[in-house]
PDB file of C-alpha atoms in Angstrom:
ATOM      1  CA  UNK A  22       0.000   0.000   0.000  1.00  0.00           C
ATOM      2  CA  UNK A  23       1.782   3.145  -1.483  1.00  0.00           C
ATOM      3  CA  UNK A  24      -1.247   5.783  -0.252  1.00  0.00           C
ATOM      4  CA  UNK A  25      -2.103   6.131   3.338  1.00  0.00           C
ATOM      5  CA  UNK A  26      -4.240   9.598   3.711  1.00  0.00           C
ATOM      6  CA  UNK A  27      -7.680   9.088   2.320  1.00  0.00           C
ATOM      7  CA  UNK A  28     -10.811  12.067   2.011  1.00  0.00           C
ATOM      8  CA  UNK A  29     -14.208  10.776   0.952  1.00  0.00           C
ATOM      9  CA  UNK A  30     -16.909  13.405   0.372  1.00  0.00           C
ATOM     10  CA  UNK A  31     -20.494  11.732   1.347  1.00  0.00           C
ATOM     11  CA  UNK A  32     -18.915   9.166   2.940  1.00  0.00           C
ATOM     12  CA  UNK A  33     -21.774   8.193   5.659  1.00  0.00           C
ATOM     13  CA  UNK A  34     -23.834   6.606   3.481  1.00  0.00           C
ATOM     14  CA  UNK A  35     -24.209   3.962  -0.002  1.00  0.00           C
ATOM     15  CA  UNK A  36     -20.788   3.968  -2.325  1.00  0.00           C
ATOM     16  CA  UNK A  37     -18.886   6.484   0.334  1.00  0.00           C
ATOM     17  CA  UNK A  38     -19.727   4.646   3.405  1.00  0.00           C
ATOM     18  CA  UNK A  39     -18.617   1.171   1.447  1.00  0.00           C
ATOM     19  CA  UNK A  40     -15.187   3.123   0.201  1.00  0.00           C
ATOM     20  CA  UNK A  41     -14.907   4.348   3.550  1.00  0.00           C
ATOM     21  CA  UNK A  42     -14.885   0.739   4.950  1.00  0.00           C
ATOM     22  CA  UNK A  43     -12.916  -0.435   2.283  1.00  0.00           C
ATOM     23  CA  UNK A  44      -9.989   2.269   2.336  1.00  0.00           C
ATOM     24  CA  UNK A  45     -10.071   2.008   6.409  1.00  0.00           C
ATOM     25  CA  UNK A  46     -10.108  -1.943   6.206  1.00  0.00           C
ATOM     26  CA  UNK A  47      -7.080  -1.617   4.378  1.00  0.00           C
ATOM     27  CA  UNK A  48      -5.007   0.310   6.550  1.00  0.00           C
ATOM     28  CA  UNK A  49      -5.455   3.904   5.187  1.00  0.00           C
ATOM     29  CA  UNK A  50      -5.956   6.638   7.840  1.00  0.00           C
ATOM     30  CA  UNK A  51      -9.266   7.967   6.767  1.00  0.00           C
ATOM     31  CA  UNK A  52     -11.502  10.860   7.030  1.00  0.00           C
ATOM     32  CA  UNK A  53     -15.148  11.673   5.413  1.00  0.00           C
ATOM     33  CA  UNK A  54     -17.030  14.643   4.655  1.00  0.00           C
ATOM     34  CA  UNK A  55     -20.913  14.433   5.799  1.00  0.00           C
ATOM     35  CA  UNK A  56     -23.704  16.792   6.021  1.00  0.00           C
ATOM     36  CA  UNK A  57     -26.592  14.756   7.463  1.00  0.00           C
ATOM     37  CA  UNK A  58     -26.674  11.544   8.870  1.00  0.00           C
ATOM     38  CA  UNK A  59     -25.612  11.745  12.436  1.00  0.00           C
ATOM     39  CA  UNK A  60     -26.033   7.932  13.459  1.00  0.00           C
ATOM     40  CA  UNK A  61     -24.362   6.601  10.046  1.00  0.00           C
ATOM     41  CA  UNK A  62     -21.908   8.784  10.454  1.00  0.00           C
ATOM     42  CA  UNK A  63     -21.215   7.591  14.299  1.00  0.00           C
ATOM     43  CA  UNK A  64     -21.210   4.412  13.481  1.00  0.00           C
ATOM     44  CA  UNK A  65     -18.333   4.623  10.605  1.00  0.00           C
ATOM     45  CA  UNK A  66     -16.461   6.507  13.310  1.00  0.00           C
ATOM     46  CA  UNK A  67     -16.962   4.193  15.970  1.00  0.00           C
ATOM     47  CA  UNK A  68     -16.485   0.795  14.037  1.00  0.00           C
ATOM     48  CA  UNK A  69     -13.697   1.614  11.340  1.00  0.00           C
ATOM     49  CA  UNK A  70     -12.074   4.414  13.246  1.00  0.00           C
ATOM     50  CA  UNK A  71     -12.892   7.246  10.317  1.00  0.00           C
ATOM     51  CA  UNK A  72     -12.462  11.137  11.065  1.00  0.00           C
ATOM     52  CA  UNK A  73     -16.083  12.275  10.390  1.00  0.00           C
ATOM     53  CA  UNK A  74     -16.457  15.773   9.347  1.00  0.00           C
ATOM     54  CA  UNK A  75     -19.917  17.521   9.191  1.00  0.00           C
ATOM     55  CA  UNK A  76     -19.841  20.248   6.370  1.00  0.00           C
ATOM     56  CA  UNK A  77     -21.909  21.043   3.228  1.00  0.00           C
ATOM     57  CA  UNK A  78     -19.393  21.434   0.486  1.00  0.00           C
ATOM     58  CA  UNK A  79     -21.909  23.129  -1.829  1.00  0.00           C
ATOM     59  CA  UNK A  80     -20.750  26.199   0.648  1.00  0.00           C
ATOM     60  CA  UNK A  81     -17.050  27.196  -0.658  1.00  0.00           C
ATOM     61  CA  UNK A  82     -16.258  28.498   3.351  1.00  0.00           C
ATOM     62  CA  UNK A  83     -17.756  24.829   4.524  1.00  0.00           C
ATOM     63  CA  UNK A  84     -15.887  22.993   2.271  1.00  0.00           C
ATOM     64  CA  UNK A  85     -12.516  24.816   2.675  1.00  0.00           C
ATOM     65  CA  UNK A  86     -12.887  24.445   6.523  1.00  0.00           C
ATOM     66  CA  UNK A  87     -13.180  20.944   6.328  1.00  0.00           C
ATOM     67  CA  UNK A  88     -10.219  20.048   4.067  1.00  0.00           C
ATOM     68  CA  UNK A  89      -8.332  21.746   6.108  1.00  0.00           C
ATOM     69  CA  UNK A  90      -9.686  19.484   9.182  1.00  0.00           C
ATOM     70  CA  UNK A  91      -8.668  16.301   7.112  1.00  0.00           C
ATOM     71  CA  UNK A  92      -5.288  17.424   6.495  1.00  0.00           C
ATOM     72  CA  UNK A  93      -4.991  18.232  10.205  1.00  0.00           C
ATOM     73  CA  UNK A  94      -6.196  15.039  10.929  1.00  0.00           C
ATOM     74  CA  UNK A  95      -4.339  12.602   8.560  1.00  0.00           C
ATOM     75  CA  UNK A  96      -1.881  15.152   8.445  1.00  0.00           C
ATOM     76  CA  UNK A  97      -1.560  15.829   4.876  1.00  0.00           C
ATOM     77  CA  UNK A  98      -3.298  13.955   1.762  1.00  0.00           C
ATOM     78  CA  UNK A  99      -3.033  11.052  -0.918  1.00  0.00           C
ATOM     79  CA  UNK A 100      -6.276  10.093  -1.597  1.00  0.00           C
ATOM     80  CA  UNK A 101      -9.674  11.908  -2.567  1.00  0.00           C
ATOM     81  CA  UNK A 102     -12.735  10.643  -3.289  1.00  0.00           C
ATOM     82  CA  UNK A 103     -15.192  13.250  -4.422  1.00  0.00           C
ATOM     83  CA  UNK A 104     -18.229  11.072  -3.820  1.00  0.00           C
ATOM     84  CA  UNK A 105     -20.781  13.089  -2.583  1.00  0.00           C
ATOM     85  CA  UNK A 106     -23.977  13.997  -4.588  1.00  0.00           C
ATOM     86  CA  UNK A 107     -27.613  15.019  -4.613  1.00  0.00           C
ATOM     87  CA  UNK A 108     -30.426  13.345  -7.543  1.00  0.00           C
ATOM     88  CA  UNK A 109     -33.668  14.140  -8.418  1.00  0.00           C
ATOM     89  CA  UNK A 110     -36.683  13.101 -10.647  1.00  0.00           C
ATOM     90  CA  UNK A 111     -38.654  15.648 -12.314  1.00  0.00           C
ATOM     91  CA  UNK A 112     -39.917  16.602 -15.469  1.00  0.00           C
ATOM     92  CA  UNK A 113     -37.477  19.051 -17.439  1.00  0.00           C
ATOM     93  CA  UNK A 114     -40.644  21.707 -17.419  1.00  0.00           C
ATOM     94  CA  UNK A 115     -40.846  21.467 -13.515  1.00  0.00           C
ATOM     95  CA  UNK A 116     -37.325  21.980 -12.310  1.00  0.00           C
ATOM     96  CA  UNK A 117     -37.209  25.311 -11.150  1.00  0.00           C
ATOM     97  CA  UNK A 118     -34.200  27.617 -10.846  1.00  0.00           C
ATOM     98  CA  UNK A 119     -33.676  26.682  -7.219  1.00  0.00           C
ATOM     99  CA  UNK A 120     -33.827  22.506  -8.074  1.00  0.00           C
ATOM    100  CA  UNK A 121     -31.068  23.447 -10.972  1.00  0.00           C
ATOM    101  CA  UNK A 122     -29.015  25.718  -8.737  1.00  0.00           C
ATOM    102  CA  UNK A 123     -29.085  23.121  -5.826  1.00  0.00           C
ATOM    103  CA  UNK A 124     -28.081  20.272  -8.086  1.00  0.00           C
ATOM    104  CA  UNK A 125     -25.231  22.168  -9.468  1.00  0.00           C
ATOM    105  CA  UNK A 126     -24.112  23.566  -6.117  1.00  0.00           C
ATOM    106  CA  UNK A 127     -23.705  19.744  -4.735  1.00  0.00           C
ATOM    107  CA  UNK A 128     -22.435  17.906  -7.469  1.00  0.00           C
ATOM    108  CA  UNK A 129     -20.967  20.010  -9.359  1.00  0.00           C
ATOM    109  CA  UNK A 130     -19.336  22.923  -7.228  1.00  0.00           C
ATOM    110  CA  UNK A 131     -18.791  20.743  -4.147  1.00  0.00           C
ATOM    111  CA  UNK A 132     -15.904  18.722  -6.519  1.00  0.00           C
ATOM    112  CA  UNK A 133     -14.378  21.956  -7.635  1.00  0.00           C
ATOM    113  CA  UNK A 134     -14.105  23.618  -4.026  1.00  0.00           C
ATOM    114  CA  UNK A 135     -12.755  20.106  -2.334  1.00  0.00           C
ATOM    115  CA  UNK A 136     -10.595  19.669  -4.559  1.00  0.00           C
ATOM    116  CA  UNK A 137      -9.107  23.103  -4.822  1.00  0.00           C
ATOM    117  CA  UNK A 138      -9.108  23.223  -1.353  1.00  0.00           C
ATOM    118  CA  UNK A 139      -6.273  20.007  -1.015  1.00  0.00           C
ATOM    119  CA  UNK A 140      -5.179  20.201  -4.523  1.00  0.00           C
ATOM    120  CA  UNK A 141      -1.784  22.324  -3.376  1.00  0.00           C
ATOM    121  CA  UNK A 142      -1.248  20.203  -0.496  1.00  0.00           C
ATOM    122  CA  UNK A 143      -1.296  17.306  -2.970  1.00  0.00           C
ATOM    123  CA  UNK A 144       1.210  19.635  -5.776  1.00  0.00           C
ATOM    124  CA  UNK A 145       3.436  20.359  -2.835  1.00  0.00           C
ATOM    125  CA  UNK A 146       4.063  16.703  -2.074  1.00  0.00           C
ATOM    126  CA  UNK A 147       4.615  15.843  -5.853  1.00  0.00           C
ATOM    127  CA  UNK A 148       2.011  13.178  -5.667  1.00  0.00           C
ATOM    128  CA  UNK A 149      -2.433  12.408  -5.348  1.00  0.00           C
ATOM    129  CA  UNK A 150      -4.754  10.551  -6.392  1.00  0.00           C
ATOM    130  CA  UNK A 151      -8.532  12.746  -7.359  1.00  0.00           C
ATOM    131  CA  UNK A 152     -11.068   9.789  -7.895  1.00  0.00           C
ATOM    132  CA  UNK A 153     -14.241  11.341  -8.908  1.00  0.00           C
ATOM    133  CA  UNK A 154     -17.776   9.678  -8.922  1.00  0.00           C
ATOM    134  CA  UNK A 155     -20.045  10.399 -11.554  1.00  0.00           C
ATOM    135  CA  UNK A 156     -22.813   8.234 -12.685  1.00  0.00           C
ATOM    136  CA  UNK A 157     -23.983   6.696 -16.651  1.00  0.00           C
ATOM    137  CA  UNK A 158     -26.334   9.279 -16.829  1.00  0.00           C
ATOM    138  CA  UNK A 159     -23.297  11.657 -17.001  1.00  0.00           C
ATOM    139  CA  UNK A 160     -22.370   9.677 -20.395  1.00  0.00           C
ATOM    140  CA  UNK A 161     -25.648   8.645 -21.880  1.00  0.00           C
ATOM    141  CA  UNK A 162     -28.401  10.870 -20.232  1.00  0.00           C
ATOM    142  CA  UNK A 163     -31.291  10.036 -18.105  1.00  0.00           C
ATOM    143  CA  UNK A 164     -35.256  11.010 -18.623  1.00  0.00           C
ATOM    144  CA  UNK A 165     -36.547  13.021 -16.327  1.00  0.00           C
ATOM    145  CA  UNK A 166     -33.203  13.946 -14.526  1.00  0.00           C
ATOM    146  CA  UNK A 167     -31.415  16.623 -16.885  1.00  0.00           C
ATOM    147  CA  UNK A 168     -29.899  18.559 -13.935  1.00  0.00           C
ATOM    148  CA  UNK A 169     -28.478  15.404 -12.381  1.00  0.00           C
ATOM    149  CA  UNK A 170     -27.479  14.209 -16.045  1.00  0.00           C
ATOM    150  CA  UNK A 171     -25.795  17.781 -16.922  1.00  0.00           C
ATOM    151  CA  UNK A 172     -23.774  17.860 -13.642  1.00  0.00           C
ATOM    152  CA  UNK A 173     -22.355  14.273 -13.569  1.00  0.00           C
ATOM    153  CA  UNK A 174     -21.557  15.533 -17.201  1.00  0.00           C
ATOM    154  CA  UNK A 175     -19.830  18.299 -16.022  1.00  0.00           C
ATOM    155  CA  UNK A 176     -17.431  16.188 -13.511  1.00  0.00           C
ATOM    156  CA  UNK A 177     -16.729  14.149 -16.628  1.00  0.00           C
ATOM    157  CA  UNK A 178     -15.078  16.941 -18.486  1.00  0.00           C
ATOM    158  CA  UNK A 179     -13.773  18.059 -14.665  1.00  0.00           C
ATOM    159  CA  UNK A 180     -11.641  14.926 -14.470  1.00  0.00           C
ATOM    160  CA  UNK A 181     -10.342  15.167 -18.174  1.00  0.00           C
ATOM    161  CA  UNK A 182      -9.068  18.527 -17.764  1.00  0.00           C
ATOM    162  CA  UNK A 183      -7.360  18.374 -14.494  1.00  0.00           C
ATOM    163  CA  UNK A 184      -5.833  14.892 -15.603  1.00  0.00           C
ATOM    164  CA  UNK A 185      -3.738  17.477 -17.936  1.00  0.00           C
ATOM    165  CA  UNK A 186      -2.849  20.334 -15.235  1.00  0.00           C
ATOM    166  CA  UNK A 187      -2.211  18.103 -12.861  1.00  0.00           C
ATOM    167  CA  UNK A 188      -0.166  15.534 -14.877  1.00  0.00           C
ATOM    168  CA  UNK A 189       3.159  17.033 -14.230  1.00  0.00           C
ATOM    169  CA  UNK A 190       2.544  17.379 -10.377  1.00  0.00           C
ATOM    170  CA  UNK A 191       2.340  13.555  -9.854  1.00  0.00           C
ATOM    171  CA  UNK A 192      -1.178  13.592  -9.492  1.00  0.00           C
ATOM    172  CA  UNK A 193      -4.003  11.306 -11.553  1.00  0.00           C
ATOM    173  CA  UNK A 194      -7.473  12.395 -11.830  1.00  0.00           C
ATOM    174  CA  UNK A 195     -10.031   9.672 -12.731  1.00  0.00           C
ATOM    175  CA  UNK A 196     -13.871   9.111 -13.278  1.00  0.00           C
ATOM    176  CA  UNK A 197     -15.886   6.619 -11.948  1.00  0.00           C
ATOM    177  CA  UNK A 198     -19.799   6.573 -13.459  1.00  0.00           C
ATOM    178  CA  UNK A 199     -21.398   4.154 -11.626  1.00  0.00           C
ATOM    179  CA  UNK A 200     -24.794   2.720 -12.964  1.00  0.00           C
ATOM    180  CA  UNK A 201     -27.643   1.694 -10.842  1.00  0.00           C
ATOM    181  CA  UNK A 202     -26.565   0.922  -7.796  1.00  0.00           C
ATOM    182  CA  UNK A 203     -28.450  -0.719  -4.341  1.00  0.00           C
ATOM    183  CA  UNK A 204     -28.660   2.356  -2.025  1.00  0.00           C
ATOM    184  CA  UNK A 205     -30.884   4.879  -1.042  1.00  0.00           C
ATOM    185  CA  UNK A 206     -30.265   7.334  -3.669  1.00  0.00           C
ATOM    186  CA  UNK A 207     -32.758   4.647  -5.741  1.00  0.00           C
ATOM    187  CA  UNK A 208     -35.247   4.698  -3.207  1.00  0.00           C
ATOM    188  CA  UNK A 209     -37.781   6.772  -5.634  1.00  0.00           C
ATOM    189  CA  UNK A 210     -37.693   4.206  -8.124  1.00  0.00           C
ATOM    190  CA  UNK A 211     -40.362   1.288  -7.390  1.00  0.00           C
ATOM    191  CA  UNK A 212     -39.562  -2.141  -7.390  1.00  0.00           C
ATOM    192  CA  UNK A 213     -41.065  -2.830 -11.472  1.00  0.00           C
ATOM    193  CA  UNK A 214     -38.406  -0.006 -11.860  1.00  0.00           C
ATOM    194  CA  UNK A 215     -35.508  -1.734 -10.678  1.00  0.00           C
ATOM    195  CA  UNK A 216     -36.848  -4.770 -12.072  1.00  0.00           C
ATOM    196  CA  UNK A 217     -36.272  -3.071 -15.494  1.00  0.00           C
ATOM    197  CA  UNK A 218     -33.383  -1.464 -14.984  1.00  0.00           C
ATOM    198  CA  UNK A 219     -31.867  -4.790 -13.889  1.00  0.00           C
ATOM    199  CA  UNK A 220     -33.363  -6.424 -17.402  1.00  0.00           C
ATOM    200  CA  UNK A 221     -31.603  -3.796 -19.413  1.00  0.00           C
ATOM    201  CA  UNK A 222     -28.355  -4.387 -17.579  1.00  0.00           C
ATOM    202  CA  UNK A 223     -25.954  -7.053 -20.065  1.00  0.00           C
ATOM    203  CA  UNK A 224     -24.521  -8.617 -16.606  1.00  0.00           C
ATOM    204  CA  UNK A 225     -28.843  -8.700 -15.361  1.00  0.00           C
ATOM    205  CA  UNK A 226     -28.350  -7.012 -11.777  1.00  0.00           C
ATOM    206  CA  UNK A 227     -28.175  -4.262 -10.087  1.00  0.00           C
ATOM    207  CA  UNK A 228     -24.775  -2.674  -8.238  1.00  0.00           C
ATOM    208  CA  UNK A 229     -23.780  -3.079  -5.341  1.00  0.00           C
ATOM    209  CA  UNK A 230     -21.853  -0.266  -3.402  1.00  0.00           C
ATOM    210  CA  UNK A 231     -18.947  -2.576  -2.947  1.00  0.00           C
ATOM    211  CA  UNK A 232     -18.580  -2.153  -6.800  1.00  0.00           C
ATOM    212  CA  UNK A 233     -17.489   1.041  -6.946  1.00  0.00           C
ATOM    213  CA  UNK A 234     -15.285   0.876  -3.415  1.00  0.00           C
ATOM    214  CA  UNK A 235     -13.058  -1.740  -5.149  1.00  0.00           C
ATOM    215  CA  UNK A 236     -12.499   0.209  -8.235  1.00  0.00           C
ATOM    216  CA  UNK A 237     -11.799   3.118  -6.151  1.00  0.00           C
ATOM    217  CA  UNK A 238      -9.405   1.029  -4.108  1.00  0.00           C
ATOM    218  CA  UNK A 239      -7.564   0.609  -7.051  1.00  0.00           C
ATOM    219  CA  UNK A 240      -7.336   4.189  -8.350  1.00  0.00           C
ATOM    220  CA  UNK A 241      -6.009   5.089  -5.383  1.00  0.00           C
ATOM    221  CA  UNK A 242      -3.107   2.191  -5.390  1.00  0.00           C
ATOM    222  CA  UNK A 243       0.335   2.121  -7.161  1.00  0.00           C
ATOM    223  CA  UNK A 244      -0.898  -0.246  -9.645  1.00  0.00           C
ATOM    224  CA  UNK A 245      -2.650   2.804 -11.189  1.00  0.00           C
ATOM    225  CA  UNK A 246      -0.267   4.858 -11.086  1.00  0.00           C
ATOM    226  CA  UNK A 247      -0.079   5.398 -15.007  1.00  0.00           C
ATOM    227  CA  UNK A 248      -4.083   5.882 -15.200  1.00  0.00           C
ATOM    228  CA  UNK A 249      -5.251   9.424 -15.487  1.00  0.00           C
ATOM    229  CA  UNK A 250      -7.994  10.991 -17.176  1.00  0.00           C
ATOM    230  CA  UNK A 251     -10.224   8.300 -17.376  1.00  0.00           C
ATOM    231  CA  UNK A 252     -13.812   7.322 -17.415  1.00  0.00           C
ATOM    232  CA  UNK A 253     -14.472   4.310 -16.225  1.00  0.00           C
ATOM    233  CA  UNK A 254     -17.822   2.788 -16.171  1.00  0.00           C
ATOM    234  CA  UNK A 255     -19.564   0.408 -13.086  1.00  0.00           C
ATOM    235  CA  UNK A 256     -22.586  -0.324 -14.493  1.00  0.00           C
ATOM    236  CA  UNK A 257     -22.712  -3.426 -15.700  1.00  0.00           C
ATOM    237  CA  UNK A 258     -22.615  -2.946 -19.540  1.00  0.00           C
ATOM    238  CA  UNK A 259     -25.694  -0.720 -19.111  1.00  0.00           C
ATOM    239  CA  UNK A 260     -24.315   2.154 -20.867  1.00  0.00           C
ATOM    240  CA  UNK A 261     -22.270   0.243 -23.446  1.00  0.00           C
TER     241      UNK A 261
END
């Protein structure tokens, strides 16, 4: 294990909780980023011994405040995982200024004020790892969710470009667009819903958090080390 110091944003809960176990289950000193769930959140500290840090990072002062807590903690950084993220279902004609600006304030603008908030502790130590968590919809679009489809877009071309500007610092930048996975997030969609999702998916089931933790876990390892700038999908061939 090459990378010790690990940040994941939206870590209480579904695919940050499950890279939270992973990364601490591994060895890594690790903190997470959280804005509501109080037990969860208790419990990851409690069990896996995880720095948890309440903040919303769609606020540029709240997010800056608590990088700087996780560097004081692990004292410094290797790993980030900008994981966390808001969705919603609604028509395209109903989303109103304040669903679009919320959407893009969370999972959008929470990656880009994280991230600049460690990125020169990461350029000062010549090395980093930025794993960032999209989704499919980022890729191929989903119906009735254009503002959660446009800002998992926008982390896409995110990743890209910093790949290149931070390239010569030592530091990858990769994408991770999950497909449907088990957690809450999902809870809107009824069970015929999943049921079809799973029938459109090539490998015929739906994701587990765990998914996406390994892949992470692997990002954030030496084995990776000449990986930057990609997308990769977990998804199960949905999106092929």
């Amino acid at each position: 294990m090459d990378m010790q110091r690990v940040l994941v944003t939206g870590g209480s809960r579904g695919i940050g909780a499950a890279c939270v176990k992973r990364f601490s289950a591994l060895g890594y000193k690790t903190a997470f980023i959280y804005k509501n769930s109080d037990i969860s959140a208790r419990e990851l500290s409690d069990i896996y011994g995880a720095y948890a840090i309440k903040a919303d990072i769609s606020n540029p002062d709240e997010a800056k405040r608590a990088a700087q807590m996780a560097i004081d903690f692990l004292g410094g950084i290797d790993v980030l995982v900008n994981n966390a993220g808001i969705a919603q279902f609604k028509l395209f004609g109903d989303i109103t200024d304040e669903d679009w600006d919320r959407m893009m304030s969370v999972n959008l603008s929470g990656v880009f004020y994280v991230t600049r908030a460690l990125v020169g502790t990461m350029i000062s130590q010549h090395s980093g790892r930025i794993i960032n968590i999209g989704s499919m919809w980022g890729k191929c679009g989903s119906s009735c969710e254009v503002h959660y489809s446009a800002s998992k877009a926008g982390i896409r071309g995110m990743t890209m470009a910093l790949a290149k500007e931070l390239g010569p610092s030592g530091i990858t930048v990769n994408c991770i667009e999950p497909g449907v996975i088990d957690t809450d997030m999902n809870s809107e969609l009824s069970d015929e819903e999943m049921v079809a999702l799973c029938e459109q998916t090539p490998l015929c089931r739906i994701g587990k958090a765990e998914d996406v933790a390994h892949l992470s876990e692997f990002l954030a390892s030496e084995k990776a080390s000449f990986i930057t700038g990609q997308v990769i999908g977990v998804d199960g061939g949905f999106a092929i």
